[in-house]
Coordinates of C-alpha atoms in Angstrom, one line a residue:
X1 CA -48.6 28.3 2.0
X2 CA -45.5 30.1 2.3
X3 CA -41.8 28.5 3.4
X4 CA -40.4 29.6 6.6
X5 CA -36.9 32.3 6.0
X6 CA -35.7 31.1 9.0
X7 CA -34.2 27.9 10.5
X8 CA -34.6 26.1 14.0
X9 CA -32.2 24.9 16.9
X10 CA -32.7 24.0 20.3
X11 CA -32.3 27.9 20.8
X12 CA -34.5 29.7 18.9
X13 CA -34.9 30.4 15.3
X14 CA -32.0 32.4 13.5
X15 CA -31.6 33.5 9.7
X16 CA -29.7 30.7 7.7
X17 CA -26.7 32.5 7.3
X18 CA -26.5 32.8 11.2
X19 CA -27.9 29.3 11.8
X20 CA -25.0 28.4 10.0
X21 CA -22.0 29.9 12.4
X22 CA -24.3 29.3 15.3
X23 CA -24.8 25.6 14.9
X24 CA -21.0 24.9 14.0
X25 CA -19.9 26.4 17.1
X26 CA -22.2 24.9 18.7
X27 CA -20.7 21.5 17.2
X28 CA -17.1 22.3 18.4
X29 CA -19.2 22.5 22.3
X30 CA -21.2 19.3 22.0
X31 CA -18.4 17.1 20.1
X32 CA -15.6 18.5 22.7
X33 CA -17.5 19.5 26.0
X34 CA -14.1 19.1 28.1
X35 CA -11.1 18.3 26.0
X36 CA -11.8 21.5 23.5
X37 CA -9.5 24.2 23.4
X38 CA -12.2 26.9 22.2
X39 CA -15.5 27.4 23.3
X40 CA -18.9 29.1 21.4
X41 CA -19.4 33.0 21.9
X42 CA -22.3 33.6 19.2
X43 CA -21.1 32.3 15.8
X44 CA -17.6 32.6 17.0
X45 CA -15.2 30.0 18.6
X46 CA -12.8 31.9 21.4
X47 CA -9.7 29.8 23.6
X48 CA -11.0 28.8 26.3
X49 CA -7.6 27.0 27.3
X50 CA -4.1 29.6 27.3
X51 CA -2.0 26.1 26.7
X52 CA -3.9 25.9 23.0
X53 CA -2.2 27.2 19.7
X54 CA -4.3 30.9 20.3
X55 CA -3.9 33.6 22.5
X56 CA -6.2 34.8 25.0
X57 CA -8.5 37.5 22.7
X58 CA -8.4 35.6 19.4
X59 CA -11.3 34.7 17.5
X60 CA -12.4 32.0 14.9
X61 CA -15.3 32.4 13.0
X62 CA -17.1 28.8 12.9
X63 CA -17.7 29.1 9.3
X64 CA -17.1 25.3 7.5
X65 CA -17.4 26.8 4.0
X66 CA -14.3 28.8 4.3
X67 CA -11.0 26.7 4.3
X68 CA -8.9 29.2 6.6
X69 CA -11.7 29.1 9.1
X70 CA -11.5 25.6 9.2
X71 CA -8.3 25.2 9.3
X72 CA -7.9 27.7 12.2
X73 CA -10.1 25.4 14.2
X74 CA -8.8 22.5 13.0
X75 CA -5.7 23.1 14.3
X76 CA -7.1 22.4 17.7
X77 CA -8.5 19.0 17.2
X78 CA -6.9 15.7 16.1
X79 CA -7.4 14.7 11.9
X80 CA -10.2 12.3 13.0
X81 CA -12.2 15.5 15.2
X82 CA -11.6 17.6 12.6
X83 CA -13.5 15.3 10.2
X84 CA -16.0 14.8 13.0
X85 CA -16.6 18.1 13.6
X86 CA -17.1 19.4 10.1
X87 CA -19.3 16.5 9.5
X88 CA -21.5 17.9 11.9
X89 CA -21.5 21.5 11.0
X90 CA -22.5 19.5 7.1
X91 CA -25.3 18.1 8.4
X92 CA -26.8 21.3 10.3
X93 CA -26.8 22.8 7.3
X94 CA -28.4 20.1 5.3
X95 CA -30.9 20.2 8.3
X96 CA -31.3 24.3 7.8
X97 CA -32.0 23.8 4.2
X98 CA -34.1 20.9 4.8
X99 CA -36.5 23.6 7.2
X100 CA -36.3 26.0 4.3
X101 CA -37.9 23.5 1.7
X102 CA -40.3 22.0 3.1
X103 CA -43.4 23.5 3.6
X104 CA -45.1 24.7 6.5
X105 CA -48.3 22.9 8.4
X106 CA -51.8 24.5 7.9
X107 CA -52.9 22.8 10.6
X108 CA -54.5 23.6 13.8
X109 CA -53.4 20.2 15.8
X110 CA -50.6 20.9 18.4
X111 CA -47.5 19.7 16.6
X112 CA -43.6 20.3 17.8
X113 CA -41.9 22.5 14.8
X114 CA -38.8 21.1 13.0
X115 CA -35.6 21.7 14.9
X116 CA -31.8 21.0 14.9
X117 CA -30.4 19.5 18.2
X118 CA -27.4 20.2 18.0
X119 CA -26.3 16.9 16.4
X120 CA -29.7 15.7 14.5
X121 CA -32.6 17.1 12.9
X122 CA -35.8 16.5 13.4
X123 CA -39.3 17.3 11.1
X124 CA -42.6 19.3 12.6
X125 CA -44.2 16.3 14.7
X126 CA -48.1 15.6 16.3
X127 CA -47.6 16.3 19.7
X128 CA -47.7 13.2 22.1
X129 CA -44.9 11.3 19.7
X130 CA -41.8 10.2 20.0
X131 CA -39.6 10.3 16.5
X132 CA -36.1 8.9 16.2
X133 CA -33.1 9.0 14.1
X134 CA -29.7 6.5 13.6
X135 CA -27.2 7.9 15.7
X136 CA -25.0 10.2 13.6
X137 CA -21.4 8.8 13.2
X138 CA -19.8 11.9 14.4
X139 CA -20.2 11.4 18.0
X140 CA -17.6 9.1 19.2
X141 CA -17.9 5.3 19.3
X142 CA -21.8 6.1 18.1
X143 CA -22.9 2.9 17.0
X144 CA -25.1 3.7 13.7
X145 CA -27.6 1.0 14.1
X146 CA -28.6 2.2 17.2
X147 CA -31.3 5.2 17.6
X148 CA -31.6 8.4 19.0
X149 CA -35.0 9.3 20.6
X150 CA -37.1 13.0 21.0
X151 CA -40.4 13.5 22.2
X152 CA -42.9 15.9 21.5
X153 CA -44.9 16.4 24.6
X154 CA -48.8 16.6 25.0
X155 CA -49.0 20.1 24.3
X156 CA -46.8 20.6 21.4
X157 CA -43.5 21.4 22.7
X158 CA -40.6 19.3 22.4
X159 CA -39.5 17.9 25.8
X160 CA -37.0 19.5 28.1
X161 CA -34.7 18.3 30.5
X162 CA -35.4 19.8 33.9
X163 CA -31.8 19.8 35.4
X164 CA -31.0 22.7 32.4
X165 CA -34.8 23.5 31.0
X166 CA -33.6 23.1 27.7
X167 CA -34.9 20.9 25.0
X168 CA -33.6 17.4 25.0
X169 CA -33.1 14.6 22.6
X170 CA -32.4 11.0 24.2
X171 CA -28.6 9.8 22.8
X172 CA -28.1 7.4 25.5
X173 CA -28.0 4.4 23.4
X174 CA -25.9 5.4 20.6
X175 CA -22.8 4.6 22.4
X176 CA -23.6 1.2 23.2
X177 CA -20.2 0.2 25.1
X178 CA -21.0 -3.5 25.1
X179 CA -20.8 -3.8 21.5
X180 CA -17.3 -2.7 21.6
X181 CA -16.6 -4.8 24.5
X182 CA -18.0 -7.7 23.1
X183 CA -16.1 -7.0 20.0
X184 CA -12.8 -7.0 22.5
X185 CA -13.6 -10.0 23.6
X186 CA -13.8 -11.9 20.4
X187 CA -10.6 -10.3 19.4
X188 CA -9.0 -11.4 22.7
X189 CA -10.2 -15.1 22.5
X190 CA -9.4 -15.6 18.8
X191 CA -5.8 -14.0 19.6
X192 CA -5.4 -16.7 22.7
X193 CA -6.7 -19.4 20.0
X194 CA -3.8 -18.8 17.4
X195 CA -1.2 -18.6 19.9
X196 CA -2.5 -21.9 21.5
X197 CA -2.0 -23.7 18.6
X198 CA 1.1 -21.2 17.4
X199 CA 3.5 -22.1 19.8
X200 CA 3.4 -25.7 19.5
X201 CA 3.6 -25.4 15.8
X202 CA 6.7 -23.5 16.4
X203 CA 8.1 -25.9 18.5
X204 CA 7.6 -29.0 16.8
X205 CA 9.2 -27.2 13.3
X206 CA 12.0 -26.2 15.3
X207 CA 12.4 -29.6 17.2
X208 CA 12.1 -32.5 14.4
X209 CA 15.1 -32.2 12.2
X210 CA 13.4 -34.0 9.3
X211 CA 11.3 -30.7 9.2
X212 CA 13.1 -28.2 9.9
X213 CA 15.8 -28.9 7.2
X214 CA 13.1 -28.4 4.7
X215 CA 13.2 -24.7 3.5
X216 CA 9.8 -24.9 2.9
X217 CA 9.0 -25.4 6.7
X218 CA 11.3 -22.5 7.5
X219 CA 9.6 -20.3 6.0
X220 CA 6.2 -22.0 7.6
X221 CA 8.4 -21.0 11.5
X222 CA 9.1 -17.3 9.8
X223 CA 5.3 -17.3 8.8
X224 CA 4.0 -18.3 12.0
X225 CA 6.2 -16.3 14.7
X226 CA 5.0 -13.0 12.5
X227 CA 1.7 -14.7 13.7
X228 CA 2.5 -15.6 17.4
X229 CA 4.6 -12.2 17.9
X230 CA 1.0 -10.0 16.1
X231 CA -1.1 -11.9 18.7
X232 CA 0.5 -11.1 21.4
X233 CA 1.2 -7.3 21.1
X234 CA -2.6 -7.4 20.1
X235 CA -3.7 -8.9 23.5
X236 CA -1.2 -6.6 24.8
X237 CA -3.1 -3.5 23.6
X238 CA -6.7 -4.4 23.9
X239 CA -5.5 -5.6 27.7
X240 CA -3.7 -2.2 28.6
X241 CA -5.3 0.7 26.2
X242 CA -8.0 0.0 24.8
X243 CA -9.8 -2.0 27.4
X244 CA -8.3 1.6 29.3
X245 CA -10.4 3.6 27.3
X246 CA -13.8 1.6 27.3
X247 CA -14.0 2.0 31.0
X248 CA -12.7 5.6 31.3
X249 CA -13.3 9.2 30.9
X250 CA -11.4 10.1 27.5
X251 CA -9.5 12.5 29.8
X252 CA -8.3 9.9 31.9
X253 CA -7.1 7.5 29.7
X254 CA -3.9 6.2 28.9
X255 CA -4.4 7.3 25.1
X256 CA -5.2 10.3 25.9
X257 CA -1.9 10.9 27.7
X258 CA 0.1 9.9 24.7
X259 CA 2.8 8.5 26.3
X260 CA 6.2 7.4 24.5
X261 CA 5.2 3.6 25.4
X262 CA 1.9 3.7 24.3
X263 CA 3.3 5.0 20.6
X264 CA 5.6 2.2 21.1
X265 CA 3.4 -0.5 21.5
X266 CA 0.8 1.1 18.6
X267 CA 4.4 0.7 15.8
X268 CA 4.9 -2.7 16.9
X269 CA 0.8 -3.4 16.0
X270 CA 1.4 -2.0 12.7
X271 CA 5.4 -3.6 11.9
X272 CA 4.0 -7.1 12.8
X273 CA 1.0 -7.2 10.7
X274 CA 2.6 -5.5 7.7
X275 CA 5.3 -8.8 8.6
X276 CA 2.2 -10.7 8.4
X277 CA 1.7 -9.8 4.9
X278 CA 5.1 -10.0 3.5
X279 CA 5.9 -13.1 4.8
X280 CA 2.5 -14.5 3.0
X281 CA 4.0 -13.0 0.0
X282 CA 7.0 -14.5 0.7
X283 CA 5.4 -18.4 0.8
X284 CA 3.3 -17.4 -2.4
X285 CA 6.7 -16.2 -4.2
X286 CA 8.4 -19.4 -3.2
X287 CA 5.5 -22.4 -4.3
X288 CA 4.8 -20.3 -7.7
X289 CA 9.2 -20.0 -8.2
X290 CA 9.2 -23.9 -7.8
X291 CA 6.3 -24.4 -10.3
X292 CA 6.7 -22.1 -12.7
X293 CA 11.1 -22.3 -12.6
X294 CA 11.8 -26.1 -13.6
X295 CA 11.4 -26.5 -9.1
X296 CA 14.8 -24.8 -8.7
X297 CA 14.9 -24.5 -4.8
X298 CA 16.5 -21.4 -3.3
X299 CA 19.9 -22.5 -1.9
X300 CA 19.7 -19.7 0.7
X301 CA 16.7 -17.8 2.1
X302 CA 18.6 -15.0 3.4
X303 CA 16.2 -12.9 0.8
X304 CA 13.3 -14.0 1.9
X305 CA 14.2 -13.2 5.6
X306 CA 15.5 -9.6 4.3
X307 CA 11.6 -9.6 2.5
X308 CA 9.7 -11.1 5.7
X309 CA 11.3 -8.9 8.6
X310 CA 13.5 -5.7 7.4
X311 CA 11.3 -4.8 4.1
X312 CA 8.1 -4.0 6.1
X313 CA 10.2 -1.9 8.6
X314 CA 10.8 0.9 5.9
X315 CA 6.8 1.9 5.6
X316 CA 6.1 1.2 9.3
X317 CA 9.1 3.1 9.6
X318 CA 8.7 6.2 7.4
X319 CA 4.8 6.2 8.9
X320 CA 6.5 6.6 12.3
X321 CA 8.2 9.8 11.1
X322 CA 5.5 11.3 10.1
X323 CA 3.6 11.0 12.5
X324 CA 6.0 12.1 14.9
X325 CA 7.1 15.2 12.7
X326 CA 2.9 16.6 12.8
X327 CA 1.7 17.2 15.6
X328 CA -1.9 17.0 14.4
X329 CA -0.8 13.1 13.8
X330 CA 1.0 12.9 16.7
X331 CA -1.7 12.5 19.3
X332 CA -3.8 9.4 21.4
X333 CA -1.0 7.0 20.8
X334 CA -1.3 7.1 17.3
X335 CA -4.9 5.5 17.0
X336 CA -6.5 8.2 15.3
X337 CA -6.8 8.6 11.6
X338 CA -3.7 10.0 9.9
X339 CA -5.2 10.1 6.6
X340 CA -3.8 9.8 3.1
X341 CA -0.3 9.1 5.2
X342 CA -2.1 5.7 5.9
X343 CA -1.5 4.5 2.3
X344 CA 2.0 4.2 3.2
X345 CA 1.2 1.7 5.1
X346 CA -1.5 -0.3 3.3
X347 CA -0.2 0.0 -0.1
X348 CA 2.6 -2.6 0.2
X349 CA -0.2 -4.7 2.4
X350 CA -2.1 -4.6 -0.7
X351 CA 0.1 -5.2 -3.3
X352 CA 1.2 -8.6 -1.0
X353 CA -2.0 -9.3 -1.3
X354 CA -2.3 -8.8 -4.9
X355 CA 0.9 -10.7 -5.9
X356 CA -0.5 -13.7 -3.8
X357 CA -3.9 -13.6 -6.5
X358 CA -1.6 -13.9 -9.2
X359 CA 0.6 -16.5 -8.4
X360 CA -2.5 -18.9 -6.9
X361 CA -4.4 -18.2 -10.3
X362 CA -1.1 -18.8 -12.1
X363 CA -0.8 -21.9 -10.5
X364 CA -4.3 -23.1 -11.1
X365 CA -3.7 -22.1 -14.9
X366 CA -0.7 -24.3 -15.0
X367 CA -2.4 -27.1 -13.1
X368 CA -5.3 -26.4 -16.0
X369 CA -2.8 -26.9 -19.0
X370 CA -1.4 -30.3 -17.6
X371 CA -4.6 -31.5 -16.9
X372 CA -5.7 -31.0 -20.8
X373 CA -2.1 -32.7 -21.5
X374 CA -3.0 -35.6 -19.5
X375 CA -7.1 -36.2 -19.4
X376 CA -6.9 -39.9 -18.2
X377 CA -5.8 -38.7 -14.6
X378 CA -8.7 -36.9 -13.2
X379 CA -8.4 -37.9 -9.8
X380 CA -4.9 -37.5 -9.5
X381 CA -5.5 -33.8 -11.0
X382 CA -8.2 -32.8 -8.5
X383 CA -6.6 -33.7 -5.3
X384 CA -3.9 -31.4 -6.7
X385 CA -6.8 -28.6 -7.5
X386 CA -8.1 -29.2 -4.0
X387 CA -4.6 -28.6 -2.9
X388 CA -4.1 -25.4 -4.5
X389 CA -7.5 -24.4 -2.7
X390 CA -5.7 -24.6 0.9
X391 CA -3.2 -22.2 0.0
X392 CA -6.0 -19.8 0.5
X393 CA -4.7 -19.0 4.0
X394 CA -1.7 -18.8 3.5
X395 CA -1.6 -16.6 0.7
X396 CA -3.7 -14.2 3.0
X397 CA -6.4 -14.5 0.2
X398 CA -9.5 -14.6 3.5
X399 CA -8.6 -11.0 3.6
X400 CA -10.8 -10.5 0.2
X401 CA -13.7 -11.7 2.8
X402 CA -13.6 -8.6 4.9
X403 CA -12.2 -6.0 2.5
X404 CA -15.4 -4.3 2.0
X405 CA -17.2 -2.1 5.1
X406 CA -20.9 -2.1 4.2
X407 CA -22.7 0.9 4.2
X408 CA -25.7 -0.5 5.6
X409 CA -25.8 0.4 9.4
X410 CA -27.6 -2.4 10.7
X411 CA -24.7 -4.9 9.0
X412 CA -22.0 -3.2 10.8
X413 CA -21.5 -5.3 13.7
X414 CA -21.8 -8.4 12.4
X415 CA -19.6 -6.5 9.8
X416 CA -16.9 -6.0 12.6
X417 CA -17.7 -9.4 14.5
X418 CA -16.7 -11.7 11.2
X419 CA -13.5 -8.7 10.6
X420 CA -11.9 -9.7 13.9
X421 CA -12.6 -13.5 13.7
X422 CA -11.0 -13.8 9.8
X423 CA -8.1 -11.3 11.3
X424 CA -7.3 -12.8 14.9
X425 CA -7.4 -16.2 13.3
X426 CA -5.6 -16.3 10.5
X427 CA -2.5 -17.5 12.8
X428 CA -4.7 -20.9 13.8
X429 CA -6.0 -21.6 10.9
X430 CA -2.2 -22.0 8.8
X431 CA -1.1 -23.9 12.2
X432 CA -3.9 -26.1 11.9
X433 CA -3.8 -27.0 8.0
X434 CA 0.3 -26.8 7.5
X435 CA 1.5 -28.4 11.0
X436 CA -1.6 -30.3 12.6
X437 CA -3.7 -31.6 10.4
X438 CA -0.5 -32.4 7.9
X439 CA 0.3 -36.1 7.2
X440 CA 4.3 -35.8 7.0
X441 CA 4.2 -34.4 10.8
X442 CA 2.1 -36.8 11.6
X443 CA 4.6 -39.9 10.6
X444 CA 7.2 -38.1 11.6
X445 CA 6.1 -37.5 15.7
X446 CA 4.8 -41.3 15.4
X447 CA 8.5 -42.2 14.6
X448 CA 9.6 -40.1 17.5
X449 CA 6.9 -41.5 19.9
X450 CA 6.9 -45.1 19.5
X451 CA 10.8 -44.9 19.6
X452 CA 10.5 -43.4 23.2
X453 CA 8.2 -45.7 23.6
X454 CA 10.3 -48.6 22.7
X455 CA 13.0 -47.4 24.5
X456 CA 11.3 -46.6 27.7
X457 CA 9.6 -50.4 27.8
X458 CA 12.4 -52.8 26.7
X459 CA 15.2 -51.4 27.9
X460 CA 17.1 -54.3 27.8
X461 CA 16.5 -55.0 24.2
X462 CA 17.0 -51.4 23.3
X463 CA 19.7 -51.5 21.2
X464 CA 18.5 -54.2 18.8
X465 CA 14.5 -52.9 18.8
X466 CA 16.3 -48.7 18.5
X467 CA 17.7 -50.2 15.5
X468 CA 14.7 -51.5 13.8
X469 CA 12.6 -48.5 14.6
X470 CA 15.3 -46.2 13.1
X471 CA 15.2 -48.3 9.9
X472 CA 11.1 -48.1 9.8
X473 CA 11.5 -44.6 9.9
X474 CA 13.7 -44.5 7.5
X475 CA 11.5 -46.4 5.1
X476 CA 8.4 -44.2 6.0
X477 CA 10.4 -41.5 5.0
X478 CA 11.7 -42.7 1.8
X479 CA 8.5 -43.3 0.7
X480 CA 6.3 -40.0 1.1
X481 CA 9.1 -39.0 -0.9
X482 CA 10.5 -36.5 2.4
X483 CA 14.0 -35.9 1.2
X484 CA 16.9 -35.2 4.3
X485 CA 18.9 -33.0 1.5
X486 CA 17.5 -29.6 2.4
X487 CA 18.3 -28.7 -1.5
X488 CA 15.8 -31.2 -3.0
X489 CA 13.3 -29.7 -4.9
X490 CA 10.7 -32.9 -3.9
X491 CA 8.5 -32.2 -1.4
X492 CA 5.9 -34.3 0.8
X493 CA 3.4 -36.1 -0.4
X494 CA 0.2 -37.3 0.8
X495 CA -0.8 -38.3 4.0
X496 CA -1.6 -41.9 3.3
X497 CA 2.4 -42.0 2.9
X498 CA 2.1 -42.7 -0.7
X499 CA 5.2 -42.0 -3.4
X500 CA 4.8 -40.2 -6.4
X501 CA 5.1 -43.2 -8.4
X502 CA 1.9 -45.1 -6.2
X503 CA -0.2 -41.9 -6.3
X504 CA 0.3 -41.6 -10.0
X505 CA -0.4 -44.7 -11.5
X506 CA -0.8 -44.0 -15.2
X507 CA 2.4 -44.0 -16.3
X508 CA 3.4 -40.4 -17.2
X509 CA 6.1 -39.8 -19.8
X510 CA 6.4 -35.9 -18.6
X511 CA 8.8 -35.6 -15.5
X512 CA 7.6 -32.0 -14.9
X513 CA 4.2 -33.3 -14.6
X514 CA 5.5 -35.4 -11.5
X515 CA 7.4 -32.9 -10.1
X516 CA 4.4 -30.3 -10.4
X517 CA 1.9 -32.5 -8.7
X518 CA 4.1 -33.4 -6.4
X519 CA 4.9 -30.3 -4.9
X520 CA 1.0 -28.8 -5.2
X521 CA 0.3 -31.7 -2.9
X522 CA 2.9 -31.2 -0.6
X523 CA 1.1 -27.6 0.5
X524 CA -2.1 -28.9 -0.1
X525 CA -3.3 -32.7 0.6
X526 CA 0.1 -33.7 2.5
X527 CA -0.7 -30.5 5.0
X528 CA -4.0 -31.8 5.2

């Protein structure tokens, strides 16, 4: 039983070193029927377009193995076609030595003989079947859990198309546009969520002076604008380009005419989610400096603004140039690939992320040691624990939930489902935990309602009943411990209004014990 010497494609049978060029040509073709600036003659590649980086006359040998050849046709693709395109010319010849070693049938049966496509490859199959392979991640948007189909007819021959009587394999499903639509669509209504409950956060920070002389809540308004303003150049994007792209011809699209605008909008998605990040940092660096540094509160926050909004401009920045200075970068608005050059972006992303770990296990350790000092307080000790536990979103530490893409293909969507839920709500849930469901804003818009109230009703007893009121406040607010001195290191308490002195009552000789719980509860069971 002797191997075959040659390999298969949907032309004819060629020697492997041939099969080789052939096929990978024949990749550039397939990959880029339109938007290519070569085109296949034999196992060459030869302009097609006089506007592309060749002359009329020149020609490329398709050879992947050889780094000048690939770099020749390389330059007239993108980074992410490149990669695409030698992927493809990979796995024809892992299909050509696949042919080579296995052996041939000794059959007499009608069966259809092992072949390359021109994108998949396909074993010697019993005629009247239909085989199938994933879709191969090199065609564009491909979904991998989907399936490519080829038939072997009834009398042994694999099944051609009669428009160009050539032999046809069924790819129709691999790009499965409603996936991606449906995935625009969850991004779009998360986005609308956050800013829903954004905005009005933002207002009612700015608006009740009690709140907004706190530094903490400032950096809670900086936090939550980096929020509001990634939301909506999001929508802004999925709404103008990419829903642009899912319902056009690549050719047509608006990223496809790379227009100054486009980039524009592309640097703004990256600067306000790197903000994102920094400013997470920033709230991290802040609760662990008031812990950890006898609760010395900043007198000015002009750092952390510097940290929040210029810092993240230099890597956003610096990516910018680059991507302007190559032109193999500088192409569909940006959205493709620009490979190792991306680190510049997600390194300081990651090392936000990193520094936020730290200080909430630093914290915990410290919440740890006091609780060993001072065993008779259990309760007291695991509200604060449970505290420290909500400063999960806002440390950004949810991003640990999708860090890891699965490699299994069938996982992928619901991969890229929970991905744009965790990211496109990250905005609502810190609004929810640090403004809505917190206990000091709650007392707080109470005051300022039932004195409108008042006021509205009794208006002839208004001065007298404005007085009272005031004075309630005023008591409320003395004790959950909500100091009006913007420099106090004492921050709210619980939402049941208690003081420090009610909510610990085992008498505690340690100050700094107080002072700790005091402000662990103040991001954690008094936001709750």
């Amino acid at each position: 039983m002797a191997n075959p010497d040659v390999c298969r494609d949907r032309y004819g049978s060629f020697q492997p070193d041939v099969f080789k060029l052939f096929s990978c040509s024949m990749c550039y073709a397939y990959l880029f029927p339109r938007e290519g600036y070569l085109t296949p003659n034999g196992t060459h590649l030869v302009p097609r377009d006089l506007d592309g980086p060749y002359p009329e006359g020149t020609s490329v040998i398709a050879n992947v193995e050889n780094s000048d050849a690939v770099h020749k046709v390389c330059k007239t693709l993108t980074s992410d076609e490149c990669s695409r395109w030698t992927r493809c010319c990979h796995a024809a010849i892992r299909c050509c030595n696949r042919q080579l070693n296995e052996p041939l049938r000794n059959t007499t049966e009608l069966f259809c003989p092992r072949t390359w496509d021109g994108f998949g490859c396909f074993g010697d199959t019993d005629a009247s079947q239909m085989v199938h392979i994933n879709c191969p991640l090199y065609i564009e948007h491909a979904s991998p859990w989907e399936l490519a189909y080829k038939e072997c007819t009834v009398n042994g021959t694999w099944y051609r198309n009669q428009l160009t009587d050539s032999e046809w394999t069924d790819y129709t499903e691999c790009v499965v546009k409603e996936n991606f639509s449906t995935i625009l669509h969850i991004s779009l209504a998360c986005s609308l969520f956050s800013i829903l409950l954004l905005i009005p956060a933002c207002i009612i920070f700015l608006k009740v002076r009690q709140l907004r002389a706190q530094k903490r809540v400032r950096l809670h308004i900086s936090l939550f604008i980096s929020f509001l303003m990634a939301c909506v150049v999001s929508i802004l994007w999925d709404f103008i380009v990419y829903k642009d792209r899912l319902e056009n011809e690549k050719e047509l699209t608006i990223m496809n005419e790379n227009s100054g605008w486009c980039k524009f909008l592309y640097i703004l998605i990256r600067y306000f989610g790197t903000t994102i990040f920094f400013w997470m940092f920033c709230e991290g660096f802040f609760l662990h400096r008031l812990i950890v540094h006898a609760f010395k509160v900043p007198k000015k926050l002009r750092w952390y603004y510097l940290c929040g909004w210029v810092l993240p401009a230099l890597p956003v920045g610096t990516y910018a140039v680059i991507r302007v200075s190559f032109e193999e970068y500088n192409t569909e608005c940006w959205v493709p690939h620009a490979g190792d050059y991306e680190w510049i972006i997600y390194v300081p992303n990651l090392i936000c992320i990193l520094a936020n770990l730290f200080f909430l296990v630093n914290i915990l350790r410290i919440l740890l040691t006091q609780m060993q000092s001072h065993p008779n307080e259990p309760s007291n000790y695991r509200k604060a624990l449970k505290a420290t536990f909500v400063l999960v979103p806002l440390f950004g530490l949810q991003q640990f939930l999708v860090i890891y893409r699965p490699d299994d293909k069938s996982a992928l969507f619901i991969y890229e489902a929970i991905a744009s839920i965790v990211q496109n709500t990250r905005g609502a849930v810190v609004a929810l935990i640090f403004c809505f469901f917190n206990g000091e804003v709650h007392t707080h818009l109470k005051c300022i309602l039932k004195r409108k109230w008042r006021t509205r009703s009794v208006k002839s007893d208004l001065s007298r009943k404005g007085s009272n009121m005031s004075t309630q406040c005023t008591t409320i607010g003395r004790r959950i411990a909500i100091s009006n001195d913007p420099t106090s290191p004492f921050l709210p308490l619980s939402p049941s209004g208690n003081t420090v002195e009610e909510l610990f009552t085992t008498p505690l000789t340690n100050g700094h014990m107080k002072k700790l719980n005091s402000n662990i509860t103040a991001y954690g069971d008094a936001d709750l």
